PDB file of C-alpha atoms and ligand atoms in Angstrom:
ATOM      1  CA  UNK S   1      -3.618  24.267  -2.505  1.00 97.00           C
ATOM      2  CA  UNK S   2      -0.569  23.649  -0.306  1.00 98.00           C
ATOM      3  CA  UNK S   3       0.974  20.176  -0.633  1.00 98.00           C
ATOM      4  CA  UNK S   4       3.839  18.032   0.611  1.00 98.00           C
ATOM      5  CA  UNK S   5       5.345  15.411  -1.676  1.00 98.00           C
ATOM      6  CA  UNK S   6       6.551  12.379   0.261  1.00 98.00           C
ATOM      7  CA  UNK S   7       7.678   8.866  -0.551  1.00 98.00           C
ATOM      8  CA  UNK S   8       8.087   5.484   1.078  1.00 98.00           C
ATOM      9  CA  UNK S   9      10.743   3.553  -0.864  1.00 98.00           C
ATOM     10  CA  UNK S  10       9.996   5.523  -4.031  1.00 98.00           C
ATOM     11  CA  UNK S  11       6.203   5.070  -3.799  1.00 98.00           C
ATOM     12  CA  UNK S  12       5.369   8.783  -3.911  1.00 98.00           C
ATOM     13  CA  UNK S  13       2.132  10.633  -3.203  1.00 98.00           C
ATOM     14  CA  UNK S  14       1.044  14.241  -2.997  1.00 98.00           C
ATOM     15  CA  UNK S  15      -0.047  14.752   0.618  1.00 98.00           C
ATOM     16  CA  UNK S  16      -2.706  17.370   1.330  1.00 98.00           C
ATOM     17  CA  UNK S  17      -3.246  18.479   4.919  1.00 98.00           C
ATOM     18  CA  UNK S  18      -7.002  18.594   5.545  1.00 98.00           C
ATOM     19  CA  UNK S  19      -6.345  19.945   9.062  1.00 98.00           C
ATOM     20  CA  UNK S  20      -5.605  23.171   7.101  1.00 97.00           C
ATOM     21  CA  UNK S  21      -7.048  22.854   3.584  1.00 97.00           C
ATOM     22  CA  UNK S  22     -10.645  22.446   2.434  1.00 96.00           C
ATOM     23  CA  UNK S  23     -11.380  20.382  -0.669  1.00 97.00           C
ATOM     24  CA  UNK S  24     -14.706  19.524  -2.313  1.00 97.00           C
ATOM     25  CA  UNK S  25     -15.496  15.794  -2.072  1.00 98.00           C
ATOM     26  CA  UNK S  26     -16.687  15.559  -5.686  1.00 98.00           C
ATOM     27  CA  UNK S  27     -13.419  17.084  -6.979  1.00 97.00           C
ATOM     28  CA  UNK S  28     -11.076  14.611  -5.247  1.00 98.00           C
ATOM     29  CA  UNK S  29     -10.760  11.901  -7.974  1.00 98.00           C
ATOM     30  CA  UNK S  30      -9.983  14.441 -10.720  1.00 98.00           C
ATOM     31  CA  UNK S  31      -7.602  16.355  -8.419  1.00 98.00           C
ATOM     32  CA  UNK S  32      -5.677  13.123  -7.777  1.00 98.00           C
ATOM     33  CA  UNK S  33      -5.355  12.509 -11.528  1.00 98.00           C
ATOM     34  CA  UNK S  34      -4.152  16.091 -12.097  1.00 98.00           C
ATOM     35  CA  UNK S  35      -1.557  16.336  -9.327  1.00 98.00           C
ATOM     36  CA  UNK S  36      -0.169  12.867 -10.131  1.00 98.00           C
ATOM     37  CA  UNK S  37       0.431  13.771 -13.803  1.00 98.00           C
ATOM     38  CA  UNK S  38       4.206  14.029 -14.284  1.00 96.00           C
ATOM     39  CA  UNK S  39       3.913  16.367 -17.267  1.00 97.00           C
ATOM     40  CA  UNK S  40       1.104  18.730 -16.336  1.00 96.00           C
ATOM     41  CA  UNK S  41       0.901  18.196 -12.577  1.00 97.00           C
ATOM     42  CA  UNK S  42       3.411  17.513  -9.815  1.00 98.00           C
ATOM     43  CA  UNK S  43       4.046  13.842 -10.585  1.00 98.00           C
ATOM     44  CA  UNK S  44       3.348  10.952  -8.202  1.00 98.00           C
ATOM     45  CA  UNK S  45       1.654   7.568  -7.799  1.00 98.00           C
ATOM     46  CA  UNK S  46      -1.441   9.340  -6.448  1.00 98.00           C
ATOM     47  CA  UNK S  47      -2.751  11.678  -3.753  1.00 98.00           C
ATOM     48  CA  UNK S  48      -3.156  11.149  -0.014  1.00 98.00           C
ATOM     49  CA  UNK S  49      -5.299  13.256   2.292  1.00 98.00           C
ATOM     50  CA  UNK S  50      -4.236  13.651   5.932  1.00 98.00           C
ATOM     51  CA  UNK S  51      -7.513  14.289   7.751  1.00 98.00           C
ATOM     52  CA  UNK S  52      -8.839  14.851  11.273  1.00 98.00           C
ATOM     53  CA  UNK S  53     -10.483  11.692  12.636  1.00 98.00           C
ATOM     54  CA  UNK S  54     -13.206  10.975  15.175  1.00 96.00           C
ATOM     55  CA  UNK S  55     -12.089   7.345  15.597  1.00 97.00           C
ATOM     56  CA  UNK S  56      -8.293   7.789  15.775  1.00 98.00           C
ATOM     57  CA  UNK S  57      -5.646  10.512  16.038  1.00 96.00           C
ATOM     58  CA  UNK S  58      -5.523  11.067  12.290  1.00 98.00           C
ATOM     59  CA  UNK S  59      -7.204   9.644   9.177  1.00 98.00           C
ATOM     60  CA  UNK S  60      -5.659   8.715   5.816  1.00 98.00           C
ATOM     61  CA  UNK S  61      -7.505   8.700   2.499  1.00 98.00           C
ATOM     62  CA  UNK S  62      -5.614   7.427  -0.548  1.00 98.00           C
ATOM     63  CA  UNK S  63      -6.308   8.005  -4.233  1.00 98.00           C
ATOM     64  CA  UNK S  64      -4.481   6.145  -7.004  1.00 98.00           C
ATOM     65  CA  UNK S  65      -3.228   8.094 -10.020  1.00 97.00           C
ATOM     66  CA  UNK S  66      -6.302   7.045 -12.036  1.00 98.00           C
ATOM     67  CA  UNK S  67      -8.503   8.819  -9.445  1.00 98.00           C
ATOM     68  CA  UNK S  68      -9.847   5.653  -7.784  1.00 98.00           C
ATOM     69  CA  UNK S  69      -9.948   5.648  -3.980  1.00 98.00           C
ATOM     70  CA  UNK S  70      -8.269   2.731  -2.173  1.00 98.00           C
ATOM     71  CA  UNK S  71      -8.929   1.493   1.347  1.00 98.00           C
ATOM     72  CA  UNK S  72      -5.311   1.207   2.480  1.00 98.00           C
ATOM     73  CA  UNK S  73      -1.714   2.095   1.598  1.00 98.00           C
ATOM     74  CA  UNK S  74       1.263   0.831   3.590  1.00 98.00           C
ATOM     75  CA  UNK S  75       3.832   3.322   2.317  1.00 98.00           C
ATOM     76  CA  UNK S  76       1.231   6.055   2.726  1.00 98.00           C
ATOM     77  CA  UNK S  77       0.618   5.083   6.355  1.00 98.00           C
ATOM     78  CA  UNK S  78       4.306   5.495   7.211  1.00 98.00           C
ATOM     79  CA  UNK S  79       4.377   8.914   5.510  1.00 98.00           C
ATOM     80  CA  UNK S  80       1.100  10.013   7.167  1.00 98.00           C
ATOM     81  CA  UNK S  81       2.581   9.011  10.546  1.00 98.00           C
ATOM     82  CA  UNK S  82       5.715  11.074   9.843  1.00 98.00           C
ATOM     83  CA  UNK S  83       3.637  14.029   8.632  1.00 98.00           C
ATOM     84  CA  UNK S  84       1.214  13.974  11.575  1.00 98.00           C
ATOM     85  CA  UNK S  85       4.017  13.690  14.140  1.00 98.00           C
ATOM     86  CA  UNK S  86       6.234  16.377  12.594  1.00 98.00           C
ATOM     87  CA  UNK S  87       3.267  18.787  12.212  1.00 98.00           C
ATOM     88  CA  UNK S  88       2.463  18.295  15.908  1.00 97.00           C
ATOM     89  CA  UNK S  89      -0.974  16.757  15.231  1.00 98.00           C
ATOM     90  CA  UNK S  90       0.052  13.886  17.516  1.00 97.00           C
ATOM     91  CA  UNK S  91       2.398  14.081  20.497  1.00 96.00           C
ATOM     92  CA  UNK S  92       2.943  10.424  21.423  1.00 97.00           C
ATOM     93  CA  UNK S  93       5.332   8.333  19.334  1.00 98.00           C
ATOM     94  CA  UNK S  94       2.683   5.589  19.097  1.00 98.00           C
ATOM     95  CA  UNK S  95      -0.764   6.535  17.811  1.00 98.00           C
ATOM     96  CA  UNK S  96      -3.694   5.305  15.752  1.00 98.00           C
ATOM     97  CA  UNK S  97      -4.471   6.037  12.121  1.00 98.00           C
ATOM     98  CA  UNK S  98      -7.925   5.517  10.614  1.00 98.00           C
ATOM     99  CA  UNK S  99      -8.157   4.137   7.080  1.00 98.00           C
ATOM    100  CA  UNK S 100     -11.175   3.057   5.031  1.00 96.00           C
ATOM    101  CA  UNK S 101      -9.883  -0.491   5.664  1.00 93.00           C
ATOM    102  CA  UNK S 102      -9.864  -0.132   9.470  1.00 93.00           C
ATOM    103  CA  UNK S 103      -7.723   1.279  12.304  1.00 96.00           C
ATOM    104  CA  UNK S 104      -3.953   0.686  12.455  1.00 98.00           C
ATOM    105  CA  UNK S 105      -1.307   1.635  15.016  1.00 98.00           C
ATOM    106  CA  UNK S 106       1.850   3.502  14.004  1.00 98.00           C
ATOM    107  CA  UNK S 107       5.066   3.961  16.005  1.00 98.00           C
ATOM    108  CA  UNK S 108       7.498   6.600  14.752  1.00 98.00           C
ATOM    109  CA  UNK S 109      11.268   6.158  15.169  1.00 98.00           C
ATOM    110  CA  UNK S 110      13.053   9.488  15.554  1.00 98.00           C
ATOM    111  CA  UNK S 111      16.414  10.860  14.506  1.00 97.00           C
ATOM    112  CA  UNK S 112      16.598  14.102  16.447  1.00 96.00           C
ATOM    113  CA  UNK S 113      13.191  15.708  16.058  1.00 95.00           C
ATOM    114  CA  UNK S 114      12.442  14.142  12.688  1.00 98.00           C
ATOM    115  CA  UNK S 115      10.833  10.806  11.912  1.00 98.00           C
ATOM    116  CA  UNK S 116      13.211   8.506  10.052  1.00 98.00           C
ATOM    117  CA  UNK S 117      11.358   5.193  10.100  1.00 98.00           C
ATOM    118  CA  UNK S 118       7.893   4.038  11.075  1.00 98.00           C
ATOM    119  CA  UNK S 119       6.543   0.693  12.290  1.00 98.00           C
ATOM    120  CA  UNK S 120       2.888   0.093  11.494  1.00 98.00           C
ATOM    121  CA  UNK S 121       0.829  -2.681  13.040  1.00 98.00           C
ATOM    122  CA  UNK S 122      -1.294  -3.370   9.973  1.00 98.00           C
ATOM    123  CA  UNK S 123      -3.650  -5.689  11.858  1.00 97.00           C
ATOM    124  CA  UNK S 124      -4.683  -9.150  10.744  1.00 97.00           C
ATOM    125  CA  UNK S 125      -4.744 -10.160   7.082  1.00 98.00           C
ATOM    126  CA  UNK S 126      -8.133 -11.293   5.783  1.00 98.00           C
ATOM    127  CA  UNK S 127      -8.044 -14.380   3.630  1.00 98.00           C
ATOM    128  CA  UNK S 128     -11.574 -15.275   2.556  1.00 98.00           C
ATOM    129  CA  UNK S 129     -12.689 -14.635  -1.028  1.00 98.00           C
ATOM    130  CA  UNK S 130     -15.336 -12.194   0.228  1.00 98.00           C
ATOM    131  CA  UNK S 131     -12.588 -10.050   1.803  1.00 98.00           C
ATOM    132  CA  UNK S 132     -10.924  -9.171  -1.536  1.00 98.00           C
ATOM    133  CA  UNK S 133     -13.628  -9.476  -2.983  1.00 98.00           C
ATOM    134  CA  UNK S 134     -13.243 -12.408  -5.382  1.00 98.00           C
ATOM    135  CA  UNK S 135     -15.827 -14.565  -7.148  1.00 98.00           C
ATOM    136  CA  UNK S 136     -16.517 -18.052  -5.743  1.00 97.00           C
ATOM    137  CA  UNK S 137     -17.401 -19.417  -2.295  1.00 98.00           C
ATOM    138  CA  UNK S 138     -17.266 -16.266  -0.093  1.00 98.00           C
ATOM    139  CA  UNK S 139     -15.757 -18.071   2.946  1.00 98.00           C
ATOM    140  CA  UNK S 140     -13.090 -20.046   1.039  1.00 98.00           C
ATOM    141  CA  UNK S 141      -9.382 -19.125   1.113  1.00 98.00           C
ATOM    142  CA  UNK S 142      -7.305 -18.962  -2.076  1.00 98.00           C
ATOM    143  CA  UNK S 143      -3.859 -20.491  -1.522  1.00 98.00           C
ATOM    144  CA  UNK S 144      -1.701 -21.583  -4.471  1.00 98.00           C
ATOM    145  CA  UNK S 145      -4.762 -21.816  -6.717  1.00 98.00           C
ATOM    146  CA  UNK S 146      -3.755 -22.536 -10.345  1.00 98.00           C
ATOM    147  CA  UNK S 147      -4.710 -19.832 -12.849  1.00 97.00           C
ATOM    148  CA  UNK S 148      -3.825 -19.607 -16.539  1.00 96.00           C
ATOM    149  CA  UNK S 149      -3.728 -16.259 -18.335  1.00 96.00           C
ATOM    150  CA  UNK S 150      -2.006 -15.271 -21.604  1.00 93.00           C
ATOM    151  CA  UNK S 151      -0.181 -18.611 -21.789  1.00 92.00           C
ATOM    152  CA  UNK S 152       1.256 -18.308 -18.250  1.00 92.00           C
ATOM    153  CA  UNK S 153       0.287 -21.002 -15.733  1.00 94.00           C
ATOM    154  CA  UNK S 154       0.650 -19.486 -12.263  1.00 96.00           C
ATOM    155  CA  UNK S 155      -0.410 -20.219  -8.685  1.00 98.00           C
ATOM    156  CA  UNK S 156      -2.311 -17.464  -6.930  1.00 98.00           C
ATOM    157  CA  UNK S 157      -2.644 -16.682  -3.217  1.00 98.00           C
ATOM    158  CA  UNK S 158      -5.202 -14.008  -2.317  1.00 98.00           C
ATOM    159  CA  UNK S 159      -4.756 -11.701   0.699  1.00 98.00           C
ATOM    160  CA  UNK S 160      -6.608  -8.600   1.879  1.00 98.00           C
ATOM    161  CA  UNK S 161      -4.631  -6.091   3.945  1.00 97.00           C
ATOM    162  CA  UNK S 162      -7.671  -3.795   3.946  1.00 96.00           C
ATOM    163  CA  UNK S 163      -7.088  -3.623   0.175  1.00 97.00           C
ATOM    164  CA  UNK S 164      -6.906  -6.622  -2.184  1.00 98.00           C
ATOM    165  CA  UNK S 165      -3.758  -8.455  -3.310  1.00 98.00           C
ATOM    166  CA  UNK S 166      -3.122 -11.417  -5.616  1.00 98.00           C
ATOM    167  CA  UNK S 167       0.344 -12.877  -4.949  1.00 98.00           C
ATOM    168  CA  UNK S 168       2.215 -15.100  -7.434  1.00 98.00           C
ATOM    169  CA  UNK S 169       5.502 -16.849  -6.609  1.00 98.00           C
ATOM    170  CA  UNK S 170       8.045 -16.942  -9.437  1.00 97.00           C
ATOM    171  CA  UNK S 171      11.461 -18.623  -9.784  1.00 97.00           C
ATOM    172  CA  UNK S 172      13.280 -15.483 -10.902  1.00 97.00           C
ATOM    173  CA  UNK S 173      12.012 -12.013 -10.096  1.00 98.00           C
ATOM    174  CA  UNK S 174      13.875 -10.487 -13.057  1.00 97.00           C
ATOM    175  CA  UNK S 175      11.746 -12.575 -15.432  1.00 96.00           C
ATOM    176  CA  UNK S 176       8.401 -11.851 -13.704  1.00 97.00           C
ATOM    177  CA  UNK S 177       5.755 -10.730 -16.243  1.00 97.00           C
ATOM    178  CA  UNK S 178       4.848  -7.573 -14.280  1.00 98.00           C
ATOM    179  CA  UNK S 179       4.218  -5.307 -17.277  1.00 97.00           C
ATOM    180  CA  UNK S 180       2.352  -7.842 -19.384  1.00 97.00           C
ATOM    181  CA  UNK S 181       0.310  -9.908 -16.891  1.00 97.00           C
ATOM    182  CA  UNK S 182      -0.050  -7.180 -14.237  1.00 98.00           C
ATOM    183  CA  UNK S 183      -2.661  -5.137 -16.135  1.00 98.00           C
ATOM    184  CA  UNK S 184      -4.472  -8.292 -17.281  1.00 98.00           C
ATOM    185  CA  UNK S 185      -4.824  -9.739 -13.772  1.00 98.00           C
ATOM    186  CA  UNK S 186      -5.580  -6.324 -12.204  1.00 98.00           C
ATOM    187  CA  UNK S 187      -8.894  -6.131 -14.074  1.00 98.00           C
ATOM    188  CA  UNK S 188      -9.641  -9.850 -14.360  1.00 98.00           C
ATOM    189  CA  UNK S 189     -13.338 -10.687 -14.031  1.00 97.00           C
ATOM    190  CA  UNK S 190     -12.670 -12.813 -10.931  1.00 98.00           C
ATOM    191  CA  UNK S 191     -11.944  -9.543  -9.046  1.00 98.00           C
ATOM    192  CA  UNK S 192     -15.089  -7.369  -9.183  1.00 98.00           C
ATOM    193  CA  UNK S 193     -13.222  -4.435  -7.545  1.00 98.00           C
ATOM    194  CA  UNK S 194      -9.939  -5.210  -9.340  1.00 98.00           C
ATOM    195  CA  UNK S 195      -6.757  -6.200  -7.514  1.00 98.00           C
ATOM    196  CA  UNK S 196      -3.118  -5.295  -6.794  1.00 98.00           C
ATOM    197  CA  UNK S 197      -0.833  -7.861  -8.442  1.00 98.00           C
ATOM    198  CA  UNK S 198       2.423  -8.986  -6.799  1.00 98.00           C
ATOM    199  CA  UNK S 199       5.191 -11.239  -8.133  1.00 98.00           C
ATOM    200  CA  UNK S 200       7.455 -12.656  -5.435  1.00 98.00           C
ATOM    201  CA  UNK S 201      10.648 -14.717  -5.438  1.00 98.00           C
ATOM    202  CA  UNK S 202      11.444 -16.499  -2.170  1.00 98.00           C
ATOM    203  CA  UNK S 203      15.214 -16.067  -1.843  1.00 98.00           C
ATOM    204  CA  UNK S 204      15.671 -17.902   1.469  1.00 98.00           C
ATOM    205  CA  UNK S 205      13.879 -18.328   4.811  1.00 98.00           C
ATOM    206  CA  UNK S 206      14.023 -14.582   5.627  1.00 98.00           C
ATOM    207  CA  UNK S 207      14.181 -12.744   2.296  1.00 98.00           C
ATOM    208  CA  UNK S 208      11.783 -12.102  -0.568  1.00 98.00           C
ATOM    209  CA  UNK S 209      12.221 -10.237  -3.850  1.00 98.00           C
ATOM    210  CA  UNK S 210       9.092  -8.339  -4.838  1.00 98.00           C
ATOM    211  CA  UNK S 211       7.630  -6.511  -7.859  1.00 98.00           C
ATOM    212  CA  UNK S 212       4.178  -4.993  -8.099  1.00 98.00           C
ATOM    213  CA  UNK S 213       1.544  -3.878 -10.566  1.00 98.00           C
ATOM    214  CA  UNK S 214      -0.681  -1.652  -8.440  1.00 98.00           C
ATOM    215  CA  UNK S 215      -4.398  -1.397  -9.005  1.00 98.00           C
ATOM    216  CA  UNK S 216      -5.079   2.103 -10.322  1.00 98.00           C
ATOM    217  CA  UNK S 217      -1.414   3.154 -10.565  1.00 97.00           C
ATOM    218  CA  UNK S 218       0.461   0.473 -12.563  1.00 98.00           C
ATOM    219  CA  UNK S 219       4.106  -0.342 -11.822  1.00 98.00           C
ATOM    220  CA  UNK S 220       5.382   1.435  -8.715  1.00 98.00           C
ATOM    221  CA  UNK S 221       8.707   1.263  -6.872  1.00 98.00           C
ATOM    222  CA  UNK S 222       7.089  -0.222  -3.783  1.00 98.00           C
ATOM    223  CA  UNK S 223       3.768  -1.234  -2.246  1.00 98.00           C
ATOM    224  CA  UNK S 224       3.646  -1.572   1.544  1.00 98.00           C
ATOM    225  CA  UNK S 225       0.367  -3.452   1.770  1.00 98.00           C
ATOM    226  CA  UNK S 226       1.562  -5.629  -1.134  1.00 98.00           C
ATOM    227  CA  UNK S 227       4.782  -6.470   0.716  1.00 98.00           C
ATOM    228  CA  UNK S 228       2.727  -7.426   3.808  1.00 98.00           C
ATOM    229  CA  UNK S 229       0.484  -9.596   1.609  1.00 98.00           C
ATOM    230  CA  UNK S 230       3.606 -11.197   0.088  1.00 99.00           C
ATOM    231  CA  UNK S 231       4.889 -12.213   3.537  1.00 99.00           C
ATOM    232  CA  UNK S 232       1.479 -13.614   4.529  1.00 99.00           C
ATOM    233  CA  UNK S 233       1.341 -15.542   1.234  1.00 98.00           C
ATOM    234  CA  UNK S 234       4.908 -16.791   1.776  1.00 98.00           C
ATOM    235  CA  UNK S 235       3.903 -18.162   5.210  1.00 98.00           C
ATOM    236  CA  UNK S 236       0.762 -19.778   3.778  1.00 98.00           C
ATOM    237  CA  UNK S 237       2.873 -21.421   1.037  1.00 98.00           C
ATOM    238  CA  UNK S 238       5.527 -22.684   3.538  1.00 98.00           C
ATOM    239  CA  UNK S 239       8.288 -20.484   2.128  1.00 98.00           C
ATOM    240  CA  UNK S 240       8.948 -18.530   5.364  1.00 98.00           C
ATOM    241  CA  UNK S 241       7.852 -18.970   8.990  1.00 98.00           C
ATOM    242  CA  UNK S 242       5.151 -17.090  10.908  1.00 98.00           C
ATOM    243  CA  UNK S 243       6.844 -15.007  13.639  1.00 98.00           C
ATOM    244  CA  UNK S 244      10.099 -14.517  11.697  1.00 98.00           C
ATOM    245  CA  UNK S 245      11.109 -11.050  10.509  1.00 98.00           C
ATOM    246  CA  UNK S 246      11.257 -11.119   6.707  1.00 98.00           C
ATOM    247  CA  UNK S 247      13.193  -8.603   4.602  1.00 98.00           C
ATOM    248  CA  UNK S 248      11.257  -7.749   1.462  1.00 98.00           C
ATOM    249  CA  UNK S 249      13.424  -6.286  -1.315  1.00 98.00           C
ATOM    250  CA  UNK S 250      11.357  -3.893  -3.423  1.00 98.00           C
ATOM    251  CA  UNK S 251      12.554  -1.784  -6.375  1.00 98.00           C
ATOM    252  CA  UNK S 252      12.753   1.298  -4.121  1.00 98.00           C
ATOM    253  CA  UNK S 253      14.354  -0.342  -1.053  1.00 98.00           C
ATOM    254  CA  UNK S 254      13.671  -2.798   1.764  1.00 98.00           C
ATOM    255  CA  UNK S 255      10.838  -3.348   4.230  1.00 98.00           C
ATOM    256  CA  UNK S 256      11.023  -5.492   7.384  1.00 98.00           C
ATOM    257  CA  UNK S 257       7.788  -7.417   7.852  1.00 98.00           C
ATOM    258  CA  UNK S 258       6.644  -9.943  10.454  1.00 98.00           C
ATOM    259  CA  UNK S 259       3.378 -11.879  10.491  1.00 98.00           C
ATOM    260  CA  UNK S 260       3.405 -12.356  14.252  1.00 98.00           C
ATOM    261  CA  UNK S 261       2.201 -15.495  16.002  1.00 98.00           C
ATOM    262  CA  UNK S 262      -0.592 -13.280  17.443  1.00 97.00           C
ATOM    263  CA  UNK S 263      -1.860 -12.806  13.881  1.00 98.00           C
ATOM    264  CA  UNK S 264      -0.983  -9.127  13.318  1.00 98.00           C
ATOM    265  CA  UNK S 265       1.318  -7.984  10.523  1.00 98.00           C
ATOM    266  CA  UNK S 266       4.077  -5.528  11.506  1.00 98.00           C
ATOM    267  CA  UNK S 267       5.751  -3.420   8.804  1.00 98.00           C
ATOM    268  CA  UNK S 268       8.839  -1.244   9.386  1.00 98.00           C
ATOM    269  CA  UNK S 269      10.421   1.059   6.830  1.00 98.00           C
ATOM    270  CA  UNK S 270      11.459   4.548   5.839  1.00 98.00           C
ATOM    271  CA  UNK S 271       9.261   7.580   5.199  1.00 98.00           C
ATOM    272  CA  UNK S 272      10.718  10.640   3.485  1.00 98.00           C
ATOM    273  CA  UNK S 273       9.675  14.182   2.634  1.00 98.00           C
ATOM    274  CA  UNK S 274      10.680  15.339  -0.868  1.00 98.00           C
ATOM    275  CA  UNK S 275       9.357  18.899  -1.016  1.00 98.00           C
ATOM    276  CA  UNK S 276       6.521  21.221  -0.117  1.00 98.00           C
ATOM    277  CA  UNK S 277       4.791  23.627  -2.477  1.00 98.00           C
ATOM    278  CA  UNK S 278       1.630  25.236  -3.724  1.00 98.00           C
ATOM    279  CA  UNK S 279      -0.378  23.626  -6.511  1.00 97.00           C
ATOM    280  CA  UNK S 280      -2.195  26.135  -8.727  1.00 96.00           C
ATOM    281  CA  UNK S 281      -5.593  24.617  -9.513  1.00 87.00           C
ATOM    282  CA  UNK S 282      -7.200  25.183 -12.918  1.00 75.00           C
TER     283      UNK S 282
HETATM  284  N1  LIG T   1       1.047   1.882  -2.701  1.00 71.67           N
HETATM  285  C1  LIG T   1       0.187   1.398  -1.721  1.00 71.67           C
HETATM  286  C2  LIG T   1      -1.162   0.882  -2.090  1.00 71.67           C
HETATM  287  C3  LIG T   1      -2.039   1.947  -2.780  1.00 71.67           C
HETATM  288  C4  LIG T   1      -3.461   1.496  -3.076  1.00 71.67           C
HETATM  289  C5  LIG T   1      -3.560   0.354  -4.063  1.00 71.67           C
HETATM  290  N2  LIG T   1      -3.066   0.695  -5.376  1.00 71.67           N
HETATM  291  C6  LIG T   1      -5.033  -0.107  -4.160  1.00 71.67           C
HETATM  292  O1  LIG T   1      -5.747   0.315  -5.077  1.00 71.67           O
HETATM  293  O2  LIG T   1      -5.463  -0.888  -3.303  1.00 71.67           O
HETATM  294  C7  LIG T   1       0.876   0.700  -0.567  1.00 71.67           C
HETATM  295  O3  LIG T   1       2.024   1.096  -0.264  1.00 71.67           O
HETATM  296  O4  LIG T   1       0.288  -0.161   0.083  1.00 71.67           O
END
C-alpha cells in the first residue's frame, strides 16, 4: 500500500490515496492502528483516506490511532487540500472537501507550484448538546458549565466543529492537567460518543495558548478542529471578539482562526509532506 506521511503543526497522519489504492472497508480500523504504531508501523496520530467524492471535489476520512473513525480533522483538511492540489485532483485554488461532518471549502496558498499554507472555511460551529452529543436537554448550549472531576473544579464550554470538543479555560497553560484529566473527560459518561478535550489560556484579546487530549489519539502536537472550538469558546466566554483574527499557539506551531461575524470559522495554517513510501501489509 503506497502512503504519504504528512503533518499539520506536528499532528501527523498516514495519508492513503483512494484515487489509486483499493482498501477493504472492514480492514480500515485495524489498518489505522497498525500504520500509526511507532514501533511496528510507520508512526502517526492516525490514518487519513483521500477519496473521490460525489458531493465535492475530494473526500476526507479520518481514523484515530485507536482505529475509531472521526467526522472531522482540521489539520487533516489542510493536508488533504495540499495533497489533492499537488496530485492534480483539483485545478482551482479554492475547492470543496467532503467530510463525515459536512462540506468545507479549502483555499490553498502556493509557494511556486507547492502548497505552503491552506485556509479552510470550517463552516458554522454547532453548540447544542445534541450536536456533540452530550447528555441533558438536547437544544441547550453548554457555556462555562461547572464540572468537578478528580478534585479539579473546571468550567466547560462544549462546541461541535463536526466533531465534539469540550473546552476548559485555565490560568496557566503549563499547569493544565492534560495528561491526567484528558483521558478521564474524554470518556466521561456525559459524552456518549466521547470527546476531544482542550485546555486553553487566554493570553490577550488576540492570542490563546492551547493543549489537547484528542479522542482516540491522546496528546497530540495540534488539533485544528480543537483550535477552532477554542476560539469559538473564547468568544462565548467574552475572552476574545467575534470577527477578530486570533492566533492560537499549539505545541506544534500557530494557527490563525477567525469566527467571522457571518458565523463561519476560518482556519489558516501550514500543511507539510514528510515522506512517501510503501507499507508492507501483514
Ligand atoms: N487532529 C484532528 C482531529 C482528529 C479527530 C479527533 N481526534 C476526533 O476523534 O474527533 C484535528 O486537527 O482536528
